[in-house]
Amino acid sequence: MKRIMIMDGQGGGVGRSLVEALSARYPEAELIAVGTNAMATANMMKGGCAVGATGENAVVCNASRADAILGPMGIIMANSMLGEVTPRMAEAVASSDARILLIPMNRCSAQVMGLENRKLGDYIREAADRLEDL
C-alpha cells in the first residue's frame, strides 16, 4: 500500500477535491490529510480521508514518510497561502524523497510559464492519473 499525503491550507478545497478523486481511484492507498490549519484538515477529512493532522510538525513528519505528496503549488513556497506555509513546511515538502505533484493555482503570486489555463478539475484528474506509475 502506498502512503499519499495531501496537503492544503486556507479552506482546504483543493485538498478535499484531491482526497475525493484519490480515494475513489486508489481505495487501497493510505491517504493522509495534512492541513496548515484545522479548517483545511477538517475539510479534507470530510472528503473521505481517514487520517489527518494539522500544523508545521505534521507537515514535516509526514512529508518524510510519504511516497507521494499532492497539493496546490504553494505548498513548496515559503510564506505562501497568506503566510500559512512556513519556511520549514515548504522545505520539508520540497526536500522530501516523495513524488510531488503540484496543482497550479491562479491565486499564487508565482506562475509557471507554459501551462494551459485549465479548470481545477482537469488538474485534479491529471494528478490522479500520474499516480498510476508510483
Short mmCIF file of C-alpha atoms in Angstrom, two decimals:
data_model
loop_
_atom_site.label_atom_id
_atom_site.label_comp_id
_atom_site.label_asym_id
_atom_site.label_seq_id
_atom_site.Cartn_x
_atom_site.Cartn_y
_atom_site.Cartn_z
CA MET A 1 0.00 0.00 0.00
CA LYS A 2 1.26 3.47 -0.85
CA ARG A 3 1.20 6.39 1.59
CA ILE A 4 -0.10 9.55 -0.08
CA MET A 5 0.00 12.88 1.73
CA ILE A 6 -2.49 15.51 0.59
CA MET A 7 -1.56 18.97 1.86
CA ASP A 8 -3.64 22.12 1.73
CA GLY A 9 -4.28 25.34 3.60
CA GLN A 10 -6.88 28.07 3.88
CA GLY A 11 -10.27 26.33 3.35
CA GLY A 12 -8.87 23.02 2.14
CA GLY A 13 -11.00 22.93 -1.01
CA VAL A 14 -8.24 21.78 -3.36
CA GLY A 15 -7.14 19.16 -0.85
CA ARG A 16 -10.70 17.89 -0.47
CA SER A 17 -11.07 17.54 -4.23
CA LEU A 18 -7.80 15.60 -4.34
CA VAL A 19 -8.92 13.32 -1.48
CA GLU A 20 -12.24 12.60 -3.21
CA ALA A 21 -10.54 11.75 -6.52
CA LEU A 22 -7.79 9.64 -4.96
CA SER A 23 -9.97 7.71 -2.52
CA ALA A 24 -12.27 6.68 -5.37
CA ARG A 25 -9.41 5.70 -7.65
CA TYR A 26 -6.95 4.19 -5.14
CA PRO A 27 -9.01 2.64 -2.31
CA GLU A 28 -6.00 0.59 -1.15
CA ALA A 29 -3.77 3.65 -0.65
CA GLU A 30 -3.23 5.24 2.75
CA LEU A 31 -4.35 8.85 2.33
CA ILE A 32 -3.15 11.34 4.93
CA ALA A 33 -4.74 14.79 5.04
CA VAL A 34 -2.29 17.39 6.34
CA GLY A 35 -3.56 20.93 6.72
CA THR A 36 -1.77 24.13 7.50
CA ASN A 37 -4.81 24.93 9.67
CA ALA A 38 -7.62 22.97 11.34
CA MET A 39 -10.29 24.08 8.87
CA ALA A 40 -8.29 22.77 5.89
CA THR A 41 -7.66 19.45 7.63
CA ALA A 42 -11.35 19.10 8.58
CA ASN A 43 -12.48 19.80 5.03
CA MET A 44 -10.12 17.16 3.63
CA MET A 45 -11.39 14.69 6.23
CA LYS A 46 -14.96 15.36 5.07
CA GLY A 47 -13.78 14.41 1.58
CA GLY A 48 -13.15 10.87 2.76
CA CYS A 49 -9.71 10.84 4.33
CA ALA A 50 -9.50 8.59 7.40
CA VAL A 51 -6.29 10.11 8.81
CA GLY A 52 -5.48 13.78 9.28
CA ALA A 53 -3.12 16.11 11.10
CA THR A 54 -2.58 19.85 11.31
CA GLY A 55 0.35 22.22 11.54
CA GLU A 56 4.03 22.57 10.88
CA ASN A 57 5.22 19.46 12.68
CA ALA A 58 2.55 17.34 10.97
CA VAL A 59 3.82 18.52 7.58
CA VAL A 60 7.46 17.88 8.47
CA CYS A 61 6.81 14.43 9.95
CA ASN A 62 4.51 13.17 7.19
CA ALA A 63 6.47 14.62 4.26
CA SER A 64 9.43 12.47 5.23
CA ARG A 65 7.31 9.28 5.30
CA ALA A 66 5.13 9.78 2.22
CA ASP A 67 5.51 8.02 -1.12
CA ALA A 68 3.70 10.90 -2.83
CA ILE A 69 2.68 14.43 -1.84
CA LEU A 70 -0.10 16.29 -3.61
CA GLY A 71 -1.39 19.80 -3.13
CA PRO A 72 -1.56 23.28 -4.58
CA MET A 73 1.65 24.81 -5.92
CA GLY A 74 2.05 26.97 -2.82
CA ILE A 75 2.99 24.04 -0.58
CA ILE A 76 6.60 24.34 -1.78
CA MET A 77 6.76 28.13 -1.41
CA ALA A 78 7.64 29.67 1.95
CA ASN A 79 5.07 32.16 3.23
CA SER A 80 2.50 31.30 0.56
CA MET A 81 -1.23 30.85 1.21
CA LEU A 82 -1.33 34.18 3.02
CA GLY A 83 1.57 33.11 5.21
CA GLU A 84 0.17 29.72 6.26
CA VAL A 85 3.03 27.76 4.67
CA THR A 86 6.03 28.31 6.91
CA PRO A 87 9.56 28.10 5.52
CA ARG A 88 10.03 24.84 7.44
CA MET A 89 6.88 23.35 5.84
CA ALA A 90 7.95 24.35 2.33
CA GLU A 91 11.43 22.94 2.90
CA ALA A 92 10.06 19.64 4.23
CA VAL A 93 7.86 19.14 1.19
CA ALA A 94 10.44 20.28 -1.36
CA SER A 95 13.17 18.14 0.27
CA SER A 96 11.05 15.01 0.55
CA ASP A 97 12.02 11.91 -1.43
CA ALA A 98 8.31 11.51 -2.24
CA ARG A 99 6.93 12.11 -5.70
CA ILE A 100 5.49 15.64 -5.56
CA LEU A 101 2.51 16.54 -7.73
CA LEU A 102 1.51 20.21 -7.61
CA ILE A 103 -1.77 21.77 -8.71
CA PRO A 104 -1.19 25.20 -10.31
CA MET A 105 -3.30 27.96 -8.79
CA ASN A 106 -4.01 31.42 -10.15
CA ARG A 107 -4.14 32.89 -6.64
CA CYS A 108 -0.44 32.22 -6.16
CA SER A 109 1.91 35.10 -6.85
CA ALA A 110 4.13 32.67 -8.79
CA GLN A 111 3.08 31.46 -12.20
CA VAL A 112 4.56 28.62 -14.20
CA MET A 113 5.07 29.55 -17.82
CA GLY A 114 3.81 27.18 -20.48
CA LEU A 115 0.86 25.85 -18.51
CA GLU A 116 -2.51 25.80 -20.16
CA ASN A 117 -5.29 27.73 -18.46
CA ARG A 118 -7.42 24.73 -17.44
CA LYS A 119 -10.11 24.06 -14.90
CA LEU A 120 -9.15 22.85 -11.44
CA GLY A 121 -10.96 19.55 -12.00
CA ASP A 122 -8.77 18.84 -15.03
CA TYR A 123 -5.62 19.23 -12.93
CA ILE A 124 -7.09 17.03 -10.16
CA ARG A 125 -7.79 14.24 -12.69
CA GLU A 126 -4.31 14.59 -14.19
CA ALA A 127 -2.71 14.30 -10.75
CA ALA A 128 -4.71 11.12 -10.06
CA ASP A 129 -3.64 9.73 -13.45
CA ARG A 130 0.03 10.42 -12.76
CA LEU A 131 -0.05 8.40 -9.56
CA GLU A 132 -0.62 5.27 -11.67
CA ASP A 133 3.11 4.73 -12.14
CA LEU A 134 4.02 5.28 -8.48
#
